[in-house]
CSV table of C-alpha atoms and ligand atoms in Angstrom, one decimal:
chain,number,residue,atom,x,y,z
A,1,LEU,CA,53.9,-40.2,234.0
A,2,LYS,CA,53.2,-43.8,233.1
A,3,ARG,CA,49.5,-43.6,232.1
A,4,ILE,CA,47.3,-40.7,231.2
A,5,GLY,CA,43.5,-40.8,231.1
A,6,VAL,CA,41.2,-38.9,228.8
A,7,MET,CA,37.5,-38.2,228.8
A,8,THR,CA,34.9,-35.9,227.3
A,9,SER,CA,32.3,-34.3,229.5
A,10,GLY,CA,29.3,-31.9,229.2
A,11,GLY,CA,27.6,-31.1,225.9
A,12,ASP,CA,29.3,-32.9,223.0
A,13,SER,CA,30.8,-30.7,220.3
A,14,PRO,CA,32.2,-31.4,216.8
A,15,GLY,CA,35.9,-31.9,217.0
A,16,MET,CA,35.9,-33.8,220.3
A,17,ASN,CA,37.0,-36.9,218.5
A,18,ALA,CA,39.9,-35.1,216.8
A,19,ALA,CA,40.9,-34.1,220.4
A,20,ILE,CA,40.7,-37.6,221.7
A,21,ARG,CA,42.7,-38.9,218.7
A,22,ALA,CA,45.4,-36.2,219.3
A,23,VAL,CA,45.6,-37.1,223.0
A,24,VAL,CA,45.9,-40.8,222.3
A,25,ARG,CA,48.4,-40.4,219.5
A,26,THR,CA,50.6,-37.9,221.4
A,27,CYS,CA,50.7,-40.4,224.3
A,28,ALA,CA,51.8,-43.1,221.9
A,29,TYR,CA,54.4,-40.8,220.4
A,30,TYR,CA,55.9,-40.2,223.8
A,31,HIS,CA,55.6,-43.9,224.8
A,32,THR,CA,53.0,-43.2,227.5
A,33,GLU,CA,50.0,-45.4,228.1
A,34,CYS,CA,46.6,-43.9,227.6
A,35,ALA,CA,43.2,-44.9,229.1
A,36,GLY,CA,39.9,-43.6,227.7
A,37,PHE,CA,37.0,-43.1,230.2
A,38,TYR,CA,33.4,-43.3,229.0
A,39,ARG,CA,30.7,-40.7,229.7
A,40,GLY,CA,33.0,-38.2,231.4
A,41,PHE,CA,33.2,-38.1,235.1
A,42,GLN,CA,30.6,-40.8,235.4
A,43,GLY,CA,32.9,-43.3,233.7
A,44,MET,CA,35.6,-42.3,236.1
A,45,ILE,CA,33.2,-43.1,239.0
A,46,ASP,CA,32.1,-46.3,237.4
A,47,GLY,CA,35.6,-47.4,236.5
A,48,ASP,CA,34.4,-47.7,232.9
A,49,CYS,CA,37.5,-47.3,230.8
A,50,ILE,CA,39.5,-48.9,228.0
A,51,ASN,CA,43.1,-49.0,227.0
A,52,MET,CA,43.7,-46.8,223.9
A,53,ASN,CA,46.5,-47.0,221.4
A,54,ALA,CA,47.3,-45.2,218.2
A,55,ARG,CA,45.0,-47.6,216.3
A,56,SER,CA,42.0,-47.2,218.6
A,57,VAL,CA,41.5,-43.7,217.2
A,58,ARG,CA,41.7,-44.5,213.5
A,59,ASN,CA,39.1,-42.8,211.2
A,60,ILE,CA,37.6,-40.6,213.9
A,61,VAL,CA,39.2,-37.2,213.0
A,62,ASN,CA,36.2,-36.5,210.7
A,63,GLN,CA,33.4,-37.7,213.0
A,64,GLY,CA,31.1,-35.6,215.1
A,65,GLY,CA,30.1,-36.5,218.6
A,66,THR,CA,32.5,-38.3,220.9
A,67,ILE,CA,33.5,-42.0,220.7
A,68,LEU,CA,34.0,-41.8,224.5
A,69,GLN,CA,30.5,-40.4,224.9
A,70,SER,CA,29.6,-37.7,227.3
A,71,ALA,CA,27.5,-36.9,230.3
A,72,ARG,CA,26.8,-34.3,233.0
A,73,SER,CA,27.4,-36.4,236.1
A,74,LYS,CA,25.5,-35.4,239.2
A,75,GLN,CA,27.4,-38.0,241.3
A,76,PHE,CA,30.7,-36.2,240.6
A,77,LEU,CA,29.3,-33.2,242.4
A,78,THR,CA,29.5,-35.1,245.6
A,79,LYS,CA,32.7,-35.7,247.7
A,80,GLU,CA,31.9,-39.5,247.7
A,81,GLY,CA,31.6,-39.6,243.9
A,82,ARG,CA,34.9,-37.9,243.4
A,83,ALA,CA,36.6,-40.2,246.0
A,84,GLN,CA,35.3,-43.2,244.1
A,85,ALA,CA,36.7,-41.8,240.9
A,86,ALA,CA,40.1,-41.2,242.5
A,87,GLN,CA,40.1,-44.7,243.8
A,88,ASN,CA,39.3,-46.1,240.4
A,89,LEU,CA,42.1,-44.1,238.8
A,90,LYS,CA,44.5,-45.5,241.4
A,91,GLU,CA,43.4,-49.0,240.6
A,92,GLN,CA,43.8,-48.4,236.9
A,93,GLU,CA,47.2,-46.8,237.5
A,94,VAL,CA,46.1,-43.6,235.8
A,95,ASP,CA,48.4,-40.8,237.0
A,96,ALA,CA,46.8,-37.8,235.4
A,97,MET,CA,43.7,-36.8,233.4
A,98,ILE,CA,42.9,-34.8,230.3
A,99,LEU,CA,39.4,-33.3,230.5
A,100,ILE,CA,37.8,-32.2,227.3
A,101,GLY,CA,34.7,-30.1,227.9
A,102,GLY,CA,33.4,-26.7,229.1
A,103,ASP,CA,33.4,-24.8,232.3
A,104,GLY,CA,31.4,-27.4,234.3
A,105,THR,CA,34.0,-29.9,233.4
A,106,PHE,CA,36.9,-27.7,234.5
A,107,ARG,CA,35.2,-26.8,237.8
A,108,GLY,CA,34.8,-30.5,238.5
A,109,GLY,CA,38.4,-31.2,237.5
A,110,GLN,CA,39.7,-28.4,239.7
A,111,VAL,CA,38.0,-29.7,242.8
A,112,PHE,CA,39.0,-33.3,242.0
A,113,SER,CA,42.6,-32.3,241.6
A,114,GLN,CA,42.7,-30.3,244.8
A,115,GLU,CA,41.0,-33.1,246.8
A,116,HIS,CA,43.0,-36.0,245.4
A,117,GLY,CA,46.3,-34.5,244.1
A,118,ILE,CA,45.7,-36.0,240.6
A,119,PRO,CA,47.0,-33.5,237.9
A,120,VAL,CA,44.4,-32.5,235.3
A,121,ILE,CA,44.6,-30.4,232.1
A,122,GLY,CA,41.5,-29.0,230.5
A,123,VAL,CA,40.9,-28.8,226.8
A,124,PRO,CA,38.0,-26.4,225.9
A,125,GLY,CA,35.4,-28.2,223.9
A,126,THR,CA,31.9,-26.6,223.6
A,127,ILE,CA,29.9,-25.1,220.8
A,128,ASP,CA,29.2,-22.1,223.0
A,129,ASN,CA,32.7,-20.5,222.9
A,130,ASP,CA,32.1,-19.2,226.4
A,131,ILE,CA,35.5,-20.1,227.9
A,132,TYR,CA,38.0,-17.5,229.1
A,133,GLY,CA,41.6,-18.1,228.1
A,134,THR,CA,40.9,-19.2,224.5
A,135,HIS,CA,39.6,-17.2,221.6
A,136,TYR,CA,38.0,-20.4,220.2
A,137,THR,CA,36.6,-23.6,221.7
A,138,ILE,CA,36.4,-26.9,219.9
A,139,GLY,CA,33.1,-27.2,218.0
A,140,TYR,CA,32.2,-23.5,217.9
A,141,ASP,CA,33.4,-23.0,214.3
A,142,THR,CA,31.5,-26.1,213.1
A,143,ALA,CA,28.3,-24.9,214.9
A,144,LEU,CA,28.6,-21.5,213.3
A,145,ASN,CA,28.8,-23.1,209.9
A,146,THR,CA,25.8,-25.3,210.7
A,147,VAL,CA,23.7,-22.3,211.8
A,148,VAL,CA,24.7,-20.2,208.8
A,149,GLU,CA,23.7,-23.0,206.4
A,150,ALA,CA,20.4,-23.5,208.2
A,151,ILE,CA,19.6,-19.7,208.1
A,152,ASP,CA,20.5,-19.6,204.4
A,153,LYS,CA,17.8,-22.2,203.8
A,154,ILE,CA,15.3,-20.3,206.0
A,155,ARG,CA,16.1,-17.2,204.1
A,156,ASP,CA,14.8,-18.9,200.9
A,157,THR,CA,11.4,-19.3,202.5
A,158,ALA,CA,11.5,-15.9,204.2
A,159,SER,CA,12.0,-14.2,200.9
A,160,SER,CA,9.6,-16.4,198.8
A,161,HIS,CA,6.8,-15.7,201.3
A,162,ASN,CA,7.7,-12.2,202.5
A,163,ARG,CA,8.1,-13.5,206.0
A,164,LEU,CA,9.8,-12.5,209.1
A,165,PHE,CA,11.7,-15.3,210.8
A,166,PHE,CA,12.9,-15.6,214.3
A,167,VAL,CA,15.7,-18.1,214.5
A,168,GLU,CA,16.7,-19.3,217.9
A,169,VAL,CA,20.3,-20.5,218.3
A,170,MET,CA,22.1,-22.1,221.2
A,171,GLY,CA,24.9,-20.6,223.3
A,172,ARG,CA,23.6,-20.9,226.8
A,173,ASP,CA,24.3,-17.5,228.5
A,174,ALA,CA,26.6,-16.3,225.7
A,175,GLY,CA,25.9,-14.7,222.4
A,176,PHE,CA,28.9,-15.8,220.4
A,177,ILE,CA,27.0,-18.2,218.2
A,178,ALA,CA,24.1,-15.7,217.6
A,179,LEU,CA,26.3,-12.7,216.9
A,180,ASN,CA,28.7,-14.3,214.5
A,181,SER,CA,26.2,-16.5,212.7
A,182,GLY,CA,23.9,-13.5,212.5
A,183,ILE,CA,26.5,-11.5,210.7
A,184,GLY,CA,27.5,-14.4,208.5
A,185,ALA,CA,23.9,-15.1,207.5
A,186,GLY,CA,23.0,-11.4,207.1
A,187,ALA,CA,20.4,-11.1,209.8
A,188,GLU,CA,18.5,-7.9,210.3
A,189,GLU,CA,18.7,-8.1,214.0
A,190,ILE,CA,20.6,-10.2,216.5
A,191,LEU,CA,19.4,-10.6,220.1
A,192,ILE,CA,22.1,-11.7,222.6
A,193,PRO,CA,22.3,-11.9,226.4
A,194,GLU,CA,25.2,-9.4,226.6
A,195,GLU,CA,23.1,-6.5,225.2
A,196,ASP,CA,19.4,-6.1,225.8
A,197,LEU,CA,18.1,-4.4,222.7
A,198,GLY,CA,14.7,-3.9,224.3
A,199,LEU,CA,11.3,-4.6,222.7
A,200,ASP,CA,10.7,-1.0,221.5
A,201,ARG,CA,14.0,-0.8,219.7
A,202,LEU,CA,13.3,-4.2,218.1
A,203,LEU,CA,9.9,-2.9,216.8
A,204,ASP,CA,11.5,0.3,215.6
A,205,SER,CA,14.2,-1.5,213.7
A,206,LEU,CA,11.8,-3.9,212.1
A,207,GLU,CA,9.5,-1.0,211.1
A,208,ARG,CA,12.5,0.8,209.6
A,209,SER,CA,13.5,-2.3,207.6
A,210,ARG,CA,10.0,-2.5,206.2
A,211,ARG,CA,10.1,1.2,205.3
A,212,ALA,CA,13.5,0.8,203.7
A,213,GLY,CA,11.9,-1.7,201.3
A,214,LYS,CA,12.8,-5.0,202.8
A,215,THR,CA,10.1,-7.6,202.3
A,216,SER,CA,11.5,-10.4,204.5
A,217,SER,CA,13.7,-10.4,207.5
A,218,ILE,CA,15.7,-12.7,209.7
A,219,VAL,CA,16.1,-12.1,213.5
A,220,VAL,CA,18.7,-14.3,215.2
A,221,VAL,CA,17.8,-14.9,218.8
A,222,SER,CA,20.3,-16.4,221.2
A,223,GLU,CA,18.6,-18.8,223.6
A,224,GLY,CA,19.9,-16.8,226.6
A,225,ASP,CA,18.8,-13.3,225.4
A,226,LYS,CA,17.4,-11.0,228.0
A,227,ILE,CA,14.5,-9.4,226.1
A,228,GLY,CA,12.1,-11.0,228.6
A,229,LYS,CA,10.1,-13.1,226.2
A,230,ASN,CA,10.8,-16.5,224.7
A,231,VAL,CA,11.2,-16.7,221.0
A,232,PHE,CA,7.5,-17.8,220.4
A,233,GLU,CA,6.1,-15.0,222.6
A,234,LEU,CA,8.4,-12.6,220.8
A,235,ALA,CA,7.1,-13.5,217.4
A,236,GLU,CA,3.5,-13.1,218.7
A,237,TYR,CA,4.3,-9.7,220.2
A,238,VAL,CA,5.8,-8.5,216.9
A,239,LYS,CA,2.8,-9.8,215.0
A,240,GLU,CA,0.4,-7.9,217.3
A,241,ASN,CA,2.4,-4.7,217.0
A,242,LEU,CA,3.5,-4.9,213.4
A,243,PRO,CA,0.6,-6.7,211.7
A,244,PHE,CA,2.1,-6.4,208.2
A,245,TYR,CA,4.7,-9.0,209.2
A,246,ASP,CA,3.9,-12.6,208.7
A,247,ALA,CA,6.2,-14.0,211.5
A,248,ARG,CA,7.5,-17.5,212.0
A,249,VAL,CA,9.8,-19.2,214.5
A,250,SER,CA,12.5,-21.7,213.9
A,251,VAL,CA,14.4,-23.2,216.8
A,252,LEU,CA,17.6,-24.9,215.4
A,253,GLY,CA,18.2,-27.0,218.6
A,254,HIS,CA,20.6,-29.9,218.6
A,255,ILE,CA,21.5,-29.9,215.0
A,256,GLN,CA,24.0,-27.3,216.1
A,257,ARG,CA,25.9,-29.8,218.2
A,258,GLY,CA,26.3,-32.5,215.5
A,259,GLY,CA,28.0,-33.1,212.2
A,260,ARG,CA,31.4,-33.4,210.8
A,261,PRO,CA,33.9,-31.0,212.4
A,262,SER,CA,35.2,-28.2,210.2
A,263,CYS,CA,38.9,-28.2,209.3
A,264,PHE,CA,39.3,-25.3,211.7
A,265,ASP,CA,37.9,-27.4,214.6
A,266,ARG,CA,40.0,-30.4,213.7
A,267,VAL,CA,43.2,-28.4,213.6
A,268,LEU,CA,42.3,-26.5,216.8
A,269,ALA,CA,41.5,-29.8,218.6
A,270,SER,CA,44.8,-31.3,217.4
A,271,ARG,CA,46.9,-28.4,218.5
A,272,LEU,CA,45.3,-28.0,221.9
A,273,SER,CA,45.4,-31.7,222.7
A,274,VAL,CA,49.1,-32.2,221.7
A,275,LYS,CA,49.9,-29.3,224.0
A,276,ALA,CA,47.8,-30.7,226.8
A,277,VAL,CA,49.7,-34.0,226.8
A,278,GLU,CA,53.1,-32.3,226.6
A,279,LEU,CA,52.2,-30.1,229.5
A,280,LEU,CA,51.4,-33.1,231.7
A,281,LEU,CA,54.6,-34.9,230.6
A,282,ASP,CA,56.4,-31.7,231.5
A,283,GLY,CA,55.1,-32.0,235.1
A,284,LYS,CA,52.5,-29.2,234.8
A,285,LYS,CA,49.0,-29.5,236.2
A,286,ASP,CA,45.7,-27.8,236.7
A,287,LEU,CA,45.9,-25.8,233.5
A,288,MET,CA,43.7,-25.2,230.6
A,289,VAL,CA,45.1,-25.0,227.1
A,290,GLY,CA,43.7,-22.4,224.7
A,291,MET,CA,44.4,-20.6,221.5
A,292,LEU,CA,45.0,-16.9,221.7
A,293,ASN,CA,45.9,-15.0,218.5
A,294,ASN,CA,46.6,-18.3,216.8
A,295,GLU,CA,49.2,-19.3,219.4
A,296,ILE,CA,48.6,-22.3,221.7
A,297,GLU,CA,48.9,-21.0,225.3
A,298,SER,CA,47.8,-22.2,228.8
A,299,CYS,CA,46.4,-20.6,231.9
A,300,SER,CA,45.4,-21.9,235.3
A,301,LEU,CA,42.0,-23.6,235.6
A,302,ASP,CA,41.3,-21.0,238.2
A,303,GLN,CA,41.9,-18.2,235.8
A,304,ALA,CA,39.8,-19.9,233.1
A,305,LEU,CA,36.9,-20.3,235.6
A,306,LYS,CA,37.1,-16.8,237.1
A,307,GLY,CA,37.6,-14.9,233.8
A,308,LYS,CA,34.9,-14.0,231.4
A,309,HIS,CA,35.3,-14.4,227.6
A,310,THR,CA,33.5,-11.3,226.4
A,311,ILE,CA,32.0,-10.8,223.0
A,312,ASN,CA,33.3,-8.2,220.6
A,313,LYS,CA,30.7,-5.5,220.8
A,314,ASP,CA,31.9,-3.9,217.7
A,315,LEU,CA,30.3,-6.8,215.9
A,316,LEU,CA,26.9,-5.4,216.9
A,317,ARG,CA,27.8,-2.1,215.3
A,318,ILE,CA,28.9,-3.9,212.1
A,319,SER,CA,25.6,-5.8,212.1
A,320,GLU,CA,23.6,-2.6,212.5
A,321,ILE,CA,25.4,-0.9,209.6
A,322,LEU,CA,25.0,-3.9,207.3
A,323,SER,CA,21.3,-4.3,208.0
A,324,THR,CA,20.5,-0.8,206.7
B,1,F6P,O1,26.7,-26.1,226.2
B,1,F6P,C1,26.3,-26.6,224.9
B,1,F6P,C2,24.8,-26.5,224.8
B,1,F6P,O2,24.4,-27.0,223.6
B,1,F6P,C3,24.2,-25.1,225.0
B,1,F6P,O3,24.3,-24.3,223.9
B,1,F6P,C4,22.8,-25.5,225.4
B,1,F6P,O4,22.2,-24.5,226.2
B,1,F6P,C5,22.9,-26.8,226.2
B,1,F6P,O5,24.2,-27.3,225.8
B,1,F6P,C6,21.8,-27.8,225.9
B,1,F6P,O6,22.0,-28.9,226.8
B,1,F6P,P1,21.3,-30.3,226.6
B,1,F6P,O7,21.9,-31.0,225.4
B,1,F6P,O8,21.6,-31.0,227.9
B,1,F6P,O9,19.8,-30.0,226.4
C-alpha cells in the first residue's frame, strides 16, 4: 500500500486524537503516506483531506475531541454518496482507510468496502463501549472518570440537603457507563436498558434505603433505560409516591464526551491503531481491531456488527450488595 487514509466518525470520544496520532506515526514508521479526511465519511465525499506526517500530530495525544472532526453523514447512506467517496479516494491515490468510530461507522465502512473493493479497518472509538469484539472502546474509560467525578460533586449536595438525585448518563442503548460509574460512585440504584428494574422495585428499594437510615441517595439512570418514564417523570413519580424524598434531576449530557483522555484510553488508542495499520500493510481488510483480556486482537467487521457486547450482570448484584 502506498497511501492510507484515516478519519473519525460518529460521536467524538476522548482518545480519538491519540488514535489519529498512532495511525499517522505508524504509517511514517513504515514509510507509507497518510491522508487525514475531515468530518468522517462526509470529508471522503467532499474530498476534504490533508497530507499528514509525523509532525502533523504533535501535541495531540493529550487532547479531547478529534482534530479531524467528526460527523454522522446522511449522504454516505446513499449509493451515490459512497461512489463519490470512492472516486475521491482514487483521485487522492488512497488505497485503504482506517475508520475510527462506532457501529454506524463500521456499517458504512463495510458496505463501502464491499461496493468499491477498498480495504478498511475499524478502530472502536465511542464512549458507549457498545461494540462487540473488544472489551473496551476508546473514550469509555475517560467518560467513566468524568461521570464519577460529576457524581462525587452531586453527592456533596445530596448529602448536605438530604436529597435524592437522579443522574442521567449517556450510553445510547447500552448500560456500560451507568453500571460501572454507578458502582464507582456508590449509587444506591442503577437503571440500565439491559435489565428493567420496574417502578415498584425502585420504590421498594428507595424506601428500604430510607428505613436503613440513609438520608440521601443517588440513582444513576442510563439514557436508554426501559423503565418507561424519562428521568424527569421518574423523579416526579418518586416524589408523589415517596413524599419524604426531596428529589432532583441532573442530566450530565455532553460533558461526558469531552476532556483530556485518561492514560488508559491513550494507551488503548495507541495499541489498537498501530495494529490497524499493520494489518492493512499485511494485506488484511474489513476487520475491526479490539482489546480482549489485554491482548490486541481482530475480528471481521461482520462479526463486530452482528455480535453483541453484553454487560456483566454480576455487577448488578455487586451494586445491590453494596447499597445495603
Ligand atoms: O454514541 C455516543 C453518544 O454520546 C451516545 O451516548 C448518545 O446517545 C449520543 O452519542 C448523542 O449524540 P449527539 O451528540 O448527536 O446528540
